[in-house]
């Protein structure tokens, strides 16, 4: 279970690598995270301002879903939850992709899925 962790940690790809390491094959990673709004929207502009001023290093403008997918999780259905002035958070779950081991050490920013 991860609650607004991936928007705050310095290296979400490394954090997800650790999640994959301890998750049993076929296990489920459940999370509730900030997700970047589409580019050139009012919400995204607000996220950029918020990220510059956010406490504890929160990056509400990260594309968390893509990061999770790039880390080797099979992302299923996502139910977006809109929170006024805070962008979108998506309570979600992702299963460990059985045959995929690592993301070749590339750092990617991305979205969240289940």
N, CA, C and O atoms as a Tinker XYZ file with bonds, in Angstrom:
   456  protein
     1  N      0.850000   -1.170000    0.000000    73     2
     2  CA     0.000000    0.000000    0.000000    64     1     3
     3  C      0.895000    1.232000    0.000000    63     2     4     5
     4  O      1.811000    1.352000    0.813000    81     3
     5  N      0.616000    2.136000   -0.918000    73     3     6
     6  CA     1.373000    3.384000   -1.037000    64     5     7
     7  C      0.380000    4.537000   -1.085000    63     6     8     9
     8  O     -0.526000    4.546000   -1.919000    81     7
     9  N      0.546000    5.499000   -0.201000    73     7    10
    10  CA    -0.341000    6.657000   -0.165000    64     9    11
    11  C      0.488000    7.922000   -0.307000    63    10    12    13
    12  O      1.251000    8.271000    0.594000    81    11
    13  N      0.346000    8.600000   -1.416000    73    11    14
    14  CA     1.091000    9.817000   -1.768000    64    13    15
    15  C      2.584000    9.682000   -1.465000    63    14    16    17
    16  O      3.201000   10.588000   -0.904000    81    15
    17  N      3.143000    8.549000   -1.842000    73    15    18
    18  CA     4.574000    8.305000   -1.676000    64    17    19
    19  C      5.303000    8.617000   -2.974000    63    18    20    21
    20  O      6.322000    9.308000   -2.963000    81    19
    21  N      4.790000    8.113000   -4.094000    73    19    22
    22  CA     5.485000    8.255000   -5.373000    64    21    23
    23  C      5.552000    9.700000   -5.848000    63    22    24    25
    24  O      6.406000   10.040000   -6.666000    81    23
    25  N      4.669000   10.549000   -5.351000    73    23    26
    26  CA     4.731000   11.965000   -5.714000    64    25    27
    27  C      5.758000   12.706000   -4.857000    63    26    28    29
    28  O      6.082000   13.860000   -5.136000    81    27
    29  N      6.268000   12.046000   -3.816000    73    27    30
    30  CA     7.153000   12.716000   -2.869000    64    29    31
    31  C      8.592000   12.207000   -2.892000    63    30    32    33
    32  O      9.520000   12.990000   -2.688000    81    31
    33  N      8.796000   10.921000   -3.135000    73    31    34
    34  CA    10.158000   10.373000   -3.090000    64    33    35
    35  C     11.018000   10.963000   -4.195000    63    34    36    37
    36  O     10.511000   11.349000   -5.249000    81    35
    37  N     12.320000   11.033000   -3.953000    73    35    38
    38  CA    13.248000   11.596000   -4.935000    64    37    39
    39  C     13.374000   10.758000   -6.188000    63    38    40    41
    40  O     13.551000   11.306000   -7.276000    81    39
    41  N     13.287000    9.440000   -6.065000    73    39    42
    42  CA    13.441000    8.548000   -7.212000    64    41    43
    43  C     12.318000    7.509000   -7.206000    63    42    44    45
    44  O     12.492000    6.413000   -6.674000    81    43
    45  N     11.158000    7.851000   -7.802000    73    43    46
    46  CA    10.037000    6.914000   -7.789000    64    45    47
    47  C     10.353000    5.599000   -8.496000    63    46    48    49
    48  O      9.805000    4.559000   -8.131000    81    47
    49  N     11.223000    5.627000   -9.497000    73    47    50
    50  CA    11.586000    4.401000  -10.209000    64    49    51
    51  C     12.298000    3.439000   -9.263000    63    50    52    53
    52  O     12.023000    2.239000   -9.281000    81    51
    53  N     13.207000    3.950000   -8.441000    73    51    54
    54  CA    13.907000    3.107000   -7.466000    64    53    55
    55  C     12.936000    2.575000   -6.415000    63    54    56    57
    56  O     13.029000    1.414000   -6.018000    81    55
    57  N     12.009000    3.412000   -5.965000    73    55    58
    58  CA    11.019000    2.984000   -4.977000    64    57    59
    59  C     10.162000    1.853000   -5.537000    63    58    60    61
    60  O      9.881000    0.877000   -4.840000    81    59
    61  N      9.750000    1.984000   -6.788000    73    59    62
    62  CA     8.942000    0.937000   -7.419000    64    61    63
    63  C      9.752000   -0.336000   -7.639000    63    62    64    65
    64  O      9.206000   -1.438000   -7.584000    81    63
    65  N     11.044000   -0.190000   -7.888000    73    63    66
    66  CA    11.908000   -1.361000   -8.004000    64    65    67
    67  C     11.929000   -2.155000   -6.707000    63    66    68    69
    68  O     11.934000   -3.386000   -6.723000    81    67
    69  N     11.942000   -1.448000   -5.589000    73    67    70
    70  CA    11.916000   -2.113000   -4.286000    64    69    71
    71  C     10.562000   -2.774000   -4.045000    63    70    72    73
    72  O     10.498000   -3.872000   -3.494000    81    71
    73  N      9.479000   -2.111000   -4.455000    73    71    74
    74  CA     8.148000   -2.711000   -4.337000    64    73    75
    75  C      8.114000   -4.012000   -5.134000    63    74    76    77
    76  O      7.643000   -5.033000   -4.631000    81    75
    77  N      8.605000   -3.985000   -6.361000    73    75    78
    78  CA     8.632000   -5.198000   -7.202000    64    77    79
    79  C      9.486000   -6.291000   -6.566000    63    78    80    81
    80  O      9.149000   -7.472000   -6.647000    81    79
    81  N     10.579000   -5.901000   -5.938000    73    79    82
    82  CA    11.476000   -6.881000   -5.328000    64    81    83
    83  C     10.776000   -7.677000   -4.229000    63    82    84    85
    84  O     10.970000   -8.888000   -4.123000    81    83
    85  N      9.964000   -7.005000   -3.410000    73    83    86
    86  CA     9.333000   -7.680000   -2.272000    64    85    87
    87  C      7.939000   -8.226000   -2.583000    63    86    88    89
    88  O      7.382000   -8.984000   -1.788000    81    87
    89  N      7.378000   -7.852000   -3.717000    73    87    90
    90  CA     6.038000   -8.310000   -4.088000    64    89    91
    91  C      6.116000   -9.705000   -4.699000    63    90    92    93
    92  O      6.917000   -9.950000   -5.601000    81    91
    93  N      5.286000  -10.614000   -4.207000    73    91    94
    94  CA     5.288000  -11.968000   -4.766000    64    93    95
    95  C      4.748000  -11.924000   -6.195000    63    94    96    97
    96  O      3.922000  -11.066000   -6.506000    81    95
    97  N      5.196000  -12.830000   -7.072000    73    95    98
    98  CA     4.662000  -12.862000   -8.438000    64    97    99
    99  C      3.134000  -12.977000   -8.404000    63    98   100   101
   100  O      2.581000  -13.809000   -7.684000    81    99
   101  N      2.475000  -12.147000   -9.177000    73    99   102
   102  CA     1.015000  -12.103000   -9.180000    64   101   103
   103  C      0.445000  -11.263000   -8.050000    63   102   104   105
   104  O     -0.772000  -11.102000   -7.952000    81   103
   105  N      1.321000  -10.717000   -7.181000    73   103   106
   106  CA     0.869000   -9.879000   -6.068000    64   105   107
   107  C      0.334000   -8.547000   -6.567000    63   106   108   109
   108  O      0.522000   -8.188000   -7.729000    81   107
   109  N     -0.323000   -7.828000   -5.696000    73   107   110
   110  CA    -0.961000   -6.570000   -6.071000    64   109   111
   111  C     -0.372000   -5.414000   -5.275000    63   110   112   113
   112  O     -0.239000   -5.486000   -4.054000    81   111
   113  N     -0.022000   -4.348000   -5.988000    73   111   114
   114  CA     0.486000   -3.114000   -5.383000    64   113   115
   115  C     -0.659000   -2.109000   -5.415000    63   114   116   117
   116  O     -1.094000   -1.698000   -6.491000    81   115
   117  N     -1.146000   -1.715000   -4.251000    73   115   118
   118  CA    -2.276000   -0.793000   -4.147000    64   117   119
   119  C     -1.729000    0.587000   -3.803000    63   118   120   121
   120  O     -0.868000    0.727000   -2.933000    81   119
   121  N     -2.242000    1.611000   -4.502000    73   119   122
   122  CA    -1.709000    2.954000   -4.268000    64   121   123
   123  C     -2.776000    4.018000   -4.456000    63   122   124   125
   124  O     -3.796000    3.809000   -5.114000    81   123
   125  N     -2.500000    5.172000   -3.849000    73   123   126
   126  CA    -3.342000    6.377000   -3.930000    64   125   127
   127  C     -2.358000    7.513000   -4.141000    63   126   128   129
   128  O     -1.657000    7.899000   -3.205000    81   127
   129  N     -2.290000    8.056000   -5.348000    73   127   130
   130  CA    -1.229000    8.994000   -5.699000    64   129   131
   131  C     -1.734000   10.201000   -6.475000    63   130   132   133
   132  O     -2.781000   10.151000   -7.120000    81   131
   133  N     -0.970000   11.288000   -6.401000    73   131   134
   134  CA    -1.194000   12.419000   -7.299000    64   133   135
   135  C     -0.850000   11.971000   -8.713000    63   134   136   137
   136  O      0.074000   11.184000   -8.917000    81   135
   137  N     -1.591000   12.473000   -9.676000    73   135   138
   138  CA    -1.339000   12.154000  -11.084000    64   137   139
   139  C     -1.388000   13.451000  -11.870000    63   138   140   141
   140  O     -2.292000   14.265000  -11.681000    81   139
   141  N     -0.428000   13.642000  -12.741000    73   139   142
   142  CA    -0.386000   14.871000  -13.544000    64   141   143
   143  C     -1.623000   14.984000  -14.429000    63   142   144   145
   144  O     -2.041000   14.012000  -15.058000    81   143
   145  N     -2.195000   16.162000  -14.468000    73   143   146
   146  CA    -3.307000   16.454000  -15.378000    64   145   147
   147  C     -2.741000   16.592000  -16.795000    63   146   148   149
   148  O     -1.533000   16.760000  -16.961000    81   147
   149  N     -3.586000   16.525000  -17.801000    73   147   150
   150  CA    -3.099000   16.705000  -19.176000    64   149   151
   151  C     -2.382000   18.050000  -19.347000    63   150   152   153
   152  O     -2.728000   19.047000  -18.714000    81   151
   153  N     -1.378000   18.043000  -20.219000    73   151   154
   154  CA    -0.608000   19.268000  -20.494000    64   153   155
   155  C     -1.516000   20.374000  -21.020000    63   154   156   157
   156  O     -2.550000   20.107000  -21.632000    81   155
   157  N     -1.116000   21.608000  -20.775000    73   155   158
   158  CA    -1.806000   22.809000  -21.247000    64   157   159
   159  C     -3.263000   22.896000  -20.766000    63   158   160   161
   160  O     -4.144000   23.345000  -21.499000    81   159
   161  N     -3.496000   22.460000  -19.521000    73   159   162
   162  CA    -4.814000   22.628000  -18.913000    64   161   163
   163  C     -4.656000   23.489000  -17.664000    63   162   164   165
   164  O     -3.555000   23.637000  -17.133000    81   163
   165  N     -5.753000   24.045000  -17.209000    73   163   166
   166  CA    -5.724000   24.878000  -16.011000    64   165   167
   167  C     -5.276000   24.066000  -14.795000    63   166   168   169
   168  O     -4.515000   24.555000  -13.960000    81   167
   169  N     -5.750000   22.829000  -14.702000    73   167   170
   170  CA    -5.361000   21.989000  -13.571000    64   169   171
   171  C     -3.858000   21.724000  -13.600000    63   170   172   173
   172  O     -3.206000   21.755000  -12.556000    81   171
   173  N     -3.299000   21.464000  -14.785000    73   171   174
   174  CA    -1.854000   21.219000  -14.885000    64   173   175
   175  C     -1.072000   22.470000  -14.492000    63   174   176   177
   176  O     -0.049000   22.371000  -13.815000    81   175
   177  N     -1.542000   23.636000  -14.908000    73   175   178
   178  CA    -0.879000   24.884000  -14.516000    64   177   179
   179  C     -0.893000   25.028000  -12.995000    63   178   180   181
   180  O      0.104000   25.429000  -12.394000    81   179
   181  N     -2.023000   24.700000  -12.381000    73   179   182
   182  CA    -2.116000   24.767000  -10.922000    64   181   183
   183  C     -1.174000   23.753000  -10.274000    63   182   184   185
   184  O     -0.570000   24.038000   -9.240000    81   183
   185  N     -1.048000   22.574000  -10.879000    73   183   186
   186  CA    -0.126000   21.570000  -10.345000    64   185   187
   187  C      1.320000   22.058000  -10.400000    63   186   188   189
   188  O      2.097000   21.815000   -9.477000    81   187
   189  N      1.676000   22.743000  -11.477000    73   187   190
   190  CA     3.039000   23.267000  -11.595000    64   189   191
   191  C      3.318000   24.287000  -10.488000    63   190   192   193
   192  O      4.392000   24.278000   -9.886000    81   191
   193  N      2.348000   25.164000  -10.226000    73   191   194
   194  CA     2.502000   26.158000   -9.156000    64   193   195
   195  C      2.562000   25.453000   -7.804000    63   194   196   197
   196  O      3.409000   25.766000   -6.968000    81   195
   197  N      1.660000   24.502000   -7.597000    73   195   198
   198  CA     1.613000   23.766000   -6.339000    64   197   199
   199  C      2.933000   23.038000   -6.091000    63   198   200   201
   200  O      3.456000   23.062000   -4.977000    81   199
   201  N      3.470000   22.395000   -7.123000    73   199   202
   202  CA     4.708000   21.635000   -6.973000    64   201   203
   203  C      5.850000   22.533000   -6.513000    63   202   204   205
   204  O      6.688000   22.108000   -5.718000    81   203
   205  N      5.890000   23.753000   -6.999000    73   203   206
   206  CA     6.943000   24.692000   -6.582000    64   205   207
   207  C      6.811000   25.098000   -5.122000    63   206   208   209
   208  O      7.799000   25.469000   -4.489000    81   207
   209  N      5.606000   25.031000   -4.588000    73   207   210
   210  CA     5.350000   25.502000   -3.224000    64   209   211
   211  C      4.943000   24.392000   -2.257000    63   210   212   213
   212  O      4.710000   24.650000   -1.076000    81   211
   213  N      4.858000   23.178000   -2.746000    73   211   214
   214  CA     4.325000   22.071000   -1.949000    64   213   215
   215  C      5.224000   21.717000   -0.771000    63   214   216   217
   216  O      6.450000   21.762000   -0.871000    81   215
   217  N      4.595000   21.365000    0.342000    73   215   218
   218  CA     5.379000   20.919000    1.494000    64   217   219
   219  C      5.922000   19.514000    1.254000    63   218   220   221
   220  O      5.329000   18.732000    0.510000    81   219
   221  N      7.030000   19.203000    1.874000    73   219   222
   222  CA     7.609000   17.860000    1.848000    64   221   223
   223  C      7.959000   17.354000    0.454000    63   222   224   225
   224  O      8.020000   16.143000    0.241000    81   223
   225  N      8.191000   18.252000   -0.499000    73   223   226
   226  CA     8.650000   17.836000   -1.816000    64   225   227
   227  C      7.627000   17.136000   -2.683000    63   226   228   229
   228  O      8.000000   16.356000   -3.559000    81   227
   229  N      6.356000   17.388000   -2.468000    73   227   230
   230  CA     5.311000   16.762000   -3.276000    64   229   231
   231  C      5.393000   17.255000   -4.725000    63   230   232   233
   232  O      5.472000   18.458000   -4.974000    81   231
   233  N      5.374000   16.322000   -5.669000    73   231   234
   234  CA     5.379000   16.632000   -7.101000    64   233   235
   235  C      4.052000   16.172000   -7.699000    63   234   236   237
   236  O      3.963000   15.082000   -8.265000    81   235
   237  N      3.028000   17.002000   -7.572000    73   235   238
   238  CA     1.704000   16.646000   -8.082000    64   237   239
   239  C      1.679000   16.580000   -9.600000    63   238   240   241
   240  O      0.687000   16.140000  -10.183000    81   239
   241  N      2.749000   17.009000  -10.246000    73   239   242
   242  CA     2.798000   17.040000  -11.707000    64   241   243
   243  C      3.537000   15.838000  -12.301000    63   242   244   245
   244  O      3.869000   15.859000  -13.486000    81   243
   245  N      3.799000   14.805000  -11.525000    73   243   246
   246  CA     4.466000   13.609000  -12.053000    64   245   247
   247  C      3.469000   12.726000  -12.804000    63   246   248   249
   248  O      2.301000   12.626000  -12.427000    81   247
   249  N      3.944000   12.100000  -13.854000    73   247   250
   250  CA     3.129000   11.165000  -14.626000    64   249   251
   251  C      3.316000    9.779000  -14.005000    63   250   252   253
   252  O      4.036000    8.936000  -14.540000    81   251
   253  N      2.666000    9.565000  -12.885000    73   251   254
   254  CA     2.894000    8.392000  -12.058000    64   253   255
   255  C      2.496000    7.085000  -12.737000    63   254   256   257
   256  O      3.186000    6.080000  -12.564000    81   255
   257  N      1.410000    7.065000  -13.499000    73   255   258
   258  CA     0.970000    5.834000  -14.163000    64   257   259
   259  C      2.037000    5.313000  -15.120000    63   258   260   261
   260  O      2.314000    4.113000  -15.133000    81   259
   261  N      2.621000    6.163000  -15.897000    73   259   262
   262  CA     3.672000    5.738000  -16.833000    64   261   263
   263  C      4.890000    5.217000  -16.070000    63   262   264   265
   264  O      5.534000    4.266000  -16.512000    81   263
   265  N      5.208000    5.826000  -14.936000    73   263   266
   266  CA     6.336000    5.361000  -14.128000    64   265   267
   267  C      6.066000    3.953000  -13.616000    63   266   268   269
   268  O      6.953000    3.099000  -13.632000    81   267
   269  N      4.852000    3.714000  -13.168000    73   267   270
   270  CA     4.490000    2.388000  -12.658000    64   269   271
   271  C      4.548000    1.357000  -13.777000    63   270   272   273
   272  O      5.078000    0.262000  -13.586000    81   271
   273  N      4.014000    1.693000  -14.926000    73   271   274
   274  CA     4.071000    0.766000  -16.065000    64   273   275
   275  C      5.513000    0.507000  -16.486000    63   274   276   277
   276  O      5.878000   -0.632000  -16.775000    81   275
   277  N      6.333000    1.548000  -16.524000    73   275   278
   278  CA     7.740000    1.403000  -16.921000    64   277   279
   279  C      8.519000    0.546000  -15.924000    63   278   280   281
   280  O      9.535000   -0.052000  -16.279000    81   279
   281  N      8.046000    0.486000  -14.680000    73   279   282
   282  CA     8.710000   -0.324000  -13.656000    64   281   283
   283  C      8.335000   -1.799000  -13.766000    63   282   284   285
   284  O      8.812000   -2.621000  -12.984000    81   283
   285  N      7.479000   -2.138000  -14.738000    73   283   286
   286  CA     7.151000   -3.540000  -14.971000    64   285   287
   287  C      5.863000   -4.020000  -14.350000    63   286   288   289
   288  O      5.656000   -5.227000  -14.217000    81   287
   289  N      4.990000   -3.106000  -13.967000    73   287   290
   290  CA     3.691000   -3.503000  -13.436000    64   289   291
   291  C      2.669000   -3.527000  -14.560000    63   290   292   293
   292  O      2.698000   -2.680000  -15.453000    81   291
   293  N      1.763000   -4.499000  -14.514000    73   291   294
   294  CA     0.669000   -4.569000  -15.473000    64   293   295
   295  C     -0.463000   -3.725000  -14.903000    63   294   296   297
   296  O     -1.081000   -4.096000  -13.906000    81   295
   297  N     -0.728000   -2.606000  -15.529000    73   295   298
   298  CA    -1.725000   -1.671000  -15.002000    64   297   299
   299  C     -3.101000   -2.009000  -15.562000    63   298   300   301
   300  O     -3.272000   -2.129000  -16.775000    81   299
   301  N     -4.067000   -2.160000  -14.686000    73   299   302
   302  CA    -5.434000   -2.464000  -15.096000    64   301   303
   303  C     -6.305000   -1.225000  -15.054000    63   302   304   305
   304  O     -5.833000   -0.115000  -15.301000    81   303
   305  N     -7.559000   -1.413000  -14.744000    73   303   306
   306  CA    -8.520000   -0.311000  -14.719000    64   305   307
   307  C     -8.188000    0.685000  -13.611000    63   306   308   309
   308  O     -7.742000    0.310000  -12.526000    81   307
   309  N     -8.415000    1.952000  -13.912000    73   307   310
   310  CA    -8.156000    3.030000  -12.959000    64   309   311
   311  C     -9.435000    3.828000  -12.785000    63   310   312   313
   312  O    -10.118000    4.136000  -13.762000    81   311
   313  N     -9.758000    4.161000  -11.557000    73   311   314
   314  CA   -10.913000    5.003000  -11.273000    64   313   315
   315  C    -10.398000    6.338000  -10.756000    63   314   316   317
   316  O     -9.971000    6.428000   -9.605000    81   315
   317  N    -10.432000    7.397000  -11.603000    73   315   318
   318  CA    -9.934000    8.697000  -11.137000    64   317   319
   319  C    -10.863000    9.307000  -10.092000    63   318   320   321
   320  O    -12.086000    9.192000  -10.175000    81   319
   321  N    -10.254000    9.954000   -9.116000    73   319   322
   322  CA   -10.998000   10.670000   -8.083000    64   321   323
   323  C    -10.516000   12.102000   -8.122000    63   322   324   325
   324  O     -9.328000   12.355000   -7.923000    81   323
   325  N    -11.395000   13.032000   -8.371000    73   323   326
   326  CA   -10.999000   14.436000   -8.442000    64   325   327
   327  C    -11.086000   15.070000   -7.061000    63   326   328   329
   328  O    -12.070000   14.913000   -6.338000    81   327
   329  N    -10.027000   15.787000   -6.723000    73   327   330
   330  CA    -9.959000   16.495000   -5.448000    64   329   331
   331  C     -9.742000   17.960000   -5.776000    63   330   332   333
   332  O     -8.735000   18.303000   -6.396000    81   331
   333  N    -10.638000   18.818000   -5.386000    73   331   334
   334  CA   -10.524000   20.237000   -5.712000    64   333   335
   335  C     -9.172000   20.807000   -5.303000    63   334   336   337
   336  O     -8.692000   20.566000   -4.196000    81   335
   337  N     -8.561000   21.571000   -6.219000    73   335   338
   338  CA    -7.301000   22.272000   -6.007000    64   337   339
   339  C     -6.092000   21.361000   -5.811000    63   338   340   341
   340  O     -4.976000   21.850000   -5.635000    81   339
   341  N     -6.293000   20.063000   -5.837000    73   339   342
   342  CA    -5.168000   19.149000   -5.615000    64   341   343
   343  C     -4.925000   18.248000   -6.817000    63   342   344   345
   344  O     -4.175000   17.277000   -6.710000    81   343
   345  N     -5.531000   18.541000   -7.944000    73   343   346
   346  CA    -5.341000   17.680000   -9.110000    64   345   347
   347  C     -6.146000   16.406000   -8.963000    63   346   348   349
   348  O     -7.218000   16.410000   -8.359000    81   347
   349  N     -5.634000   15.315000   -9.513000    73   347   350
   350  CA    -6.333000   14.042000   -9.445000    64   349   351
   351  C     -5.508000   13.046000   -8.645000    63   350   352   353
   352  O     -4.279000   13.029000   -8.713000    81   351
   353  N     -6.202000   12.231000   -7.900000    73   351   354
   354  CA    -5.570000   11.103000   -7.221000    64   353   355
   355  C     -6.310000    9.870000   -7.699000    63   354   356   357
   356  O     -7.518000    9.903000   -7.933000    81   355
   357  N     -5.586000    8.806000   -7.839000    73   355   358
   358  CA    -6.204000    7.588000   -8.329000    64   357   359
   359  C     -5.899000    6.433000   -7.385000    63   358   360   361
   360  O     -4.768000    5.950000   -7.341000    81   359
   361  N     -6.904000    5.985000   -6.626000    73   359   362
   362  CA    -6.677000    4.783000   -5.824000    64   361   363
   363  C     -6.620000    3.627000   -6.807000    63   362   364   365
   364  O     -7.558000    3.431000   -7.580000    81   363
   365  N     -5.547000    2.865000   -6.793000    73   363   366
   366  CA    -5.315000    1.906000   -7.853000    64   365   367
   367  C     -4.547000    0.704000   -7.350000    63   366   368   369
   368  O     -4.075000    0.681000   -6.214000    81   367
   369  N     -4.427000   -0.289000   -8.206000    73   367   370
   370  CA    -3.608000   -1.461000   -7.915000    64   369   371
   371  C     -2.952000   -1.906000   -9.206000    63   370   372   373
   372  O     -3.545000   -1.782000  -10.278000    81   371
   373  N     -1.737000   -2.421000   -9.120000    73   371   374
   374  CA    -1.023000   -2.927000  -10.291000    64   373   375
   375  C     -0.409000   -4.266000   -9.928000    63   374   376   377
   376  O      0.144000   -4.425000   -8.839000    81   375
   377  N     -0.504000   -5.228000  -10.832000    73   375   378
   378  CA     0.070000   -6.541000  -10.582000    64   377   379
   379  C      1.474000   -6.620000  -11.143000    63   378   380   381
   380  O      1.794000   -5.972000  -12.140000    81   379
   381  N      2.308000   -7.415000  -10.498000    73   379   382
   382  CA     3.670000   -7.615000  -10.989000    64   381   383
   383  C      3.592000   -8.356000  -12.314000    63   382   384   385
   384  O      2.937000   -9.394000  -12.417000    81   383
   385  N      4.259000   -7.821000  -13.321000    73   383   386
   386  CA     4.279000   -8.438000  -14.645000    64   385   387
   387  C      5.178000   -9.663000  -14.546000    63   386   388   389
   388  O      6.359000   -9.511000  -14.232000    81   387
   389  N      4.673000  -10.881000  -14.800000    73   387   390
   390  CA     5.423000  -12.105000  -14.543000    64   389   391
   391  C      6.796000  -12.195000  -15.216000    63   390   392   393
   392  O      7.760000  -12.585000  -14.557000    81   391
   393  N      6.920000  -11.853000  -16.491000    73   391   394
   394  CA     8.173000  -12.070000  -17.187000    64   393   395
   395  C      9.104000  -10.880000  -17.243000    63   394   396   397
   396  O     10.215000  -11.004000  -17.759000    81   395
   397  N      8.703000   -9.759000  -16.744000    73   395   398
   398  CA     9.487000   -8.538000  -16.899000    64   397   399
   399  C     10.318000   -8.277000  -15.660000    63   398   400   401
   400  O      9.771000   -8.205000  -14.559000    81   399
   401  N     11.603000   -8.134000  -15.807000    73   399   402
   402  CA    12.456000   -7.987000  -14.641000    64   401   403
   403  C     12.771000   -6.554000  -14.261000    63   402   404   405
   404  O     12.448000   -6.149000  -13.145000    81   403
   405  N     13.379000   -5.771000  -15.125000    73   403   406
   406  CA    13.738000   -4.412000  -14.747000    64   405   407
   407  C     13.479000   -3.464000  -15.893000    63   406   408   409
   408  O     13.162000   -3.892000  -17.003000    81   407
   409  N     13.612000   -2.177000  -15.629000    73   407   410
   410  CA    13.357000   -1.175000  -16.658000    64   409   411
   411  C     14.655000   -0.632000  -17.239000    63   410   412   413
   412  O     14.683000    0.497000  -17.728000    81   411
   413  N     15.729000   -1.413000  -17.196000    73   411   414
   414  CA    17.026000   -1.058000  -17.787000    64   413   415
   415  C     17.661000    0.169000  -17.142000    63   414   416   417
   416  O     18.525000    0.801000  -17.750000    81   415
   417  N     17.257000    0.518000  -15.936000    73   415   418
   418  CA    17.868000    1.627000  -15.228000    64   417   419
   419  C     17.477000    3.004000  -15.730000    63   418   420   421
   420  O     18.036000    4.000000  -15.270000    81   419
   421  N     16.531000    3.094000  -16.665000    73   419   422
   422  CA    16.107000    4.403000  -17.158000    64   421   423
   423  C     15.169000    5.043000  -16.156000    63   422   424   425
   424  O     14.281000    4.384000  -15.615000    81   423
   425  N     15.364000    6.329000  -15.909000    73   423   426
   426  CA    14.457000    7.050000  -15.030000    64   425   427
   427  C     13.343000    7.630000  -15.881000    63   426   428   429
   428  O     13.594000    8.379000  -16.825000    81   427
   429  N     12.107000    7.279000  -15.541000    73   427   430
   430  CA    10.950000    7.740000  -16.291000    64   429   431
   431  C      9.939000    8.332000  -15.321000    63   430   432   433
   432  O      9.763000    7.821000  -14.215000    81   431
   433  N      9.288000    9.384000  -15.725000    73   431   434
   434  CA     8.170000    9.921000  -14.950000    64   433   435
   435  C      6.903000    9.449000  -15.633000    63   434   436   437
   436  O      6.841000    9.405000  -16.862000    81   435
   437  N      5.870000    9.088000  -14.838000    73   435   438
   438  CA     4.688000    8.525000  -15.460000    64   437   439
   439  C      3.440000    8.589000  -14.605000    63   438   440   441
   440  O      3.431000    9.256000  -13.571000    81   439
   441  N      2.367000    7.894000  -15.029000    73   439   442
   442  CA     1.044000    7.888000  -14.385000    64   441   443
   443  C      0.818000    6.676000  -13.490000    63   442   444   445
   444  O      1.728000    5.868000  -13.303000    81   443
   445  N     -0.386000    6.541000  -12.935000    73   443   446
   446  CA    -0.724000    5.423000  -12.056000    64   445   447
   447  C     -1.855000    4.590000  -12.622000    63   446   448   449
   448  O     -2.760000    5.142000  -13.248000    81   447
   449  N     -1.838000    3.293000  -12.428000    73   447   450
   450  CA    -2.906000    2.418000  -12.916000    64   449   451
   451  C     -3.179000    1.315000  -11.919000    63   450   452   453
   452  O     -2.500000    1.192000  -10.900000    81   451
   453  N     -4.181000    0.518000  -12.227000    73   451   454
   454  CA    -4.463000   -0.603000  -11.333000    64   453   455
   455  C     -4.512000   -1.896000  -12.087000    63   454   456
   456  O     -4.740000   -2.950000  -11.492000    81   455
